[in-house]
């Protein structure tokens, strides 16, 4: 887990997770390699995109060549972030009563 800090004021603007392996039923189905969340007051400022970009670099360093990222089907902002960084839509699935979208990013 990483904290995203804004250097100007050392404020935490978000958090992101990197899961090295997704060979678990939950992670391999709808959890994915990377998760991220941006503080509501800091959304629409590009932080999610930068957090994902940096975590994709961490994946490269670890030798992960294909990254699964998911989002709720109605989370348009997250979907745009994933697409902006090369996400390729695979399919929609239902998980715990929620419709999720699965994307892959080749590194």
Short mmCIF file of C-alpha atoms in Angstrom, two decimals:
data_model
loop_
_atom_site.label_atom_id
_atom_site.label_comp_id
_atom_site.label_asym_id
_atom_site.label_seq_id
_atom_site.Cartn_x
_atom_site.Cartn_y
_atom_site.Cartn_z
CA UNK A 1 0.00 0.00 0.00
CA UNK A 2 1.23 3.47 -0.89
CA UNK A 3 0.08 6.87 0.31
CA UNK A 4 -0.18 9.62 -2.27
CA UNK A 5 1.13 12.83 -0.74
CA UNK A 6 0.95 16.27 -2.30
CA UNK A 7 4.43 17.75 -1.87
CA UNK A 8 3.25 21.36 -1.56
CA UNK A 9 1.55 20.76 1.80
CA UNK A 10 2.26 17.08 2.64
CA UNK A 11 -1.48 16.36 2.46
CA UNK A 12 -2.58 12.79 1.79
CA UNK A 13 -4.64 12.92 -1.40
CA UNK A 14 -5.13 9.18 -1.91
CA UNK A 15 -3.98 5.63 -1.41
CA UNK A 16 -3.09 2.87 -3.82
CA UNK A 17 -2.43 -0.84 -3.47
CA UNK A 18 -0.19 -3.11 -5.49
CA UNK A 19 -0.92 -6.81 -5.34
CA UNK A 20 2.07 -8.74 -6.66
CA UNK A 21 0.07 -11.89 -7.34
CA UNK A 22 -3.60 -12.28 -8.15
CA UNK A 23 -3.80 -16.07 -7.98
CA UNK A 24 -6.58 -15.79 -5.40
CA UNK A 25 -10.25 -16.19 -6.40
CA UNK A 26 -11.20 -12.66 -5.33
CA UNK A 27 -8.11 -10.86 -6.67
CA UNK A 28 -8.10 -12.80 -9.92
CA UNK A 29 -11.79 -12.17 -10.53
CA UNK A 30 -12.53 -8.62 -9.41
CA UNK A 31 -9.75 -7.34 -7.15
CA UNK A 32 -6.95 -7.05 -9.69
CA UNK A 33 -3.31 -6.04 -9.32
CA UNK A 34 -3.92 -2.39 -8.46
CA UNK A 35 -6.52 -0.57 -6.43
CA UNK A 36 -6.66 3.14 -5.75
CA UNK A 37 -8.80 5.74 -4.06
CA UNK A 38 -8.60 9.51 -4.09
CA UNK A 39 -9.87 11.67 -1.25
CA UNK A 40 -13.25 13.16 -2.34
CA UNK A 41 -12.03 16.75 -1.94
CA UNK A 42 -9.05 16.00 -4.24
CA UNK A 43 -10.86 14.30 -7.10
CA UNK A 44 -10.78 15.61 -10.69
CA UNK A 45 -7.24 16.93 -10.23
CA UNK A 46 -5.31 14.16 -11.97
CA UNK A 47 -4.16 12.36 -8.83
CA UNK A 48 -5.72 8.99 -9.72
CA UNK A 49 -4.02 9.00 -13.11
CA UNK A 50 -0.63 9.79 -11.57
CA UNK A 51 -1.07 7.21 -8.82
CA UNK A 52 -1.95 4.54 -11.38
CA UNK A 53 0.93 5.59 -13.65
CA UNK A 54 3.43 5.26 -10.81
CA UNK A 55 2.04 1.93 -9.68
CA UNK A 56 2.26 0.59 -13.24
CA UNK A 57 5.95 1.47 -13.10
CA UNK A 58 6.20 -0.53 -9.87
CA UNK A 59 4.62 -3.46 -11.73
CA UNK A 60 7.24 -3.18 -14.48
CA UNK A 61 9.99 -3.20 -11.86
CA UNK A 62 8.52 -6.36 -10.34
CA UNK A 63 8.35 -8.05 -13.75
CA UNK A 64 4.56 -8.06 -14.01
CA UNK A 65 3.87 -7.83 -17.73
CA UNK A 66 0.07 -7.78 -17.73
CA UNK A 67 -1.95 -5.92 -15.10
CA UNK A 68 -5.60 -6.47 -14.20
CA UNK A 69 -7.50 -3.41 -12.99
CA UNK A 70 -11.20 -3.37 -12.20
CA UNK A 71 -13.77 -0.73 -11.36
CA UNK A 72 -17.46 -0.57 -10.62
CA UNK A 73 -19.40 -0.34 -13.88
CA UNK A 74 -20.87 3.04 -12.89
CA UNK A 75 -17.52 4.60 -11.87
CA UNK A 76 -16.94 6.68 -15.01
CA UNK A 77 -13.99 8.59 -13.52
CA UNK A 78 -12.08 5.41 -12.71
CA UNK A 79 -12.89 3.94 -16.10
CA UNK A 80 -11.49 7.07 -17.81
CA UNK A 81 -8.33 6.81 -15.71
CA UNK A 82 -7.81 3.17 -16.63
CA UNK A 83 -8.44 3.84 -20.32
CA UNK A 84 -6.07 6.83 -20.33
CA UNK A 85 -3.24 4.55 -19.20
CA UNK A 86 -3.83 1.88 -21.81
CA UNK A 87 -6.56 -0.25 -20.26
CA UNK A 88 -8.22 -2.69 -22.65
CA UNK A 89 -11.76 -3.68 -21.66
CA UNK A 90 -12.20 -7.43 -21.21
CA UNK A 91 -15.70 -7.93 -19.81
CA UNK A 92 -18.25 -7.07 -17.16
CA UNK A 93 -18.82 -9.41 -14.24
CA UNK A 94 -21.01 -9.47 -11.16
CA UNK A 95 -19.20 -9.52 -7.82
CA UNK A 96 -20.93 -9.32 -4.47
CA UNK A 97 -24.03 -7.84 -6.06
CA UNK A 98 -22.09 -5.17 -7.98
CA UNK A 99 -21.41 -4.98 -11.70
CA UNK A 100 -17.67 -4.65 -12.28
CA UNK A 101 -15.61 -3.92 -15.40
CA UNK A 102 -12.31 -5.73 -15.98
CA UNK A 103 -9.43 -4.09 -17.88
CA UNK A 104 -5.95 -5.30 -18.76
CA UNK A 105 -2.89 -3.13 -19.27
CA UNK A 106 0.07 -4.68 -21.08
CA UNK A 107 3.42 -3.38 -19.85
#
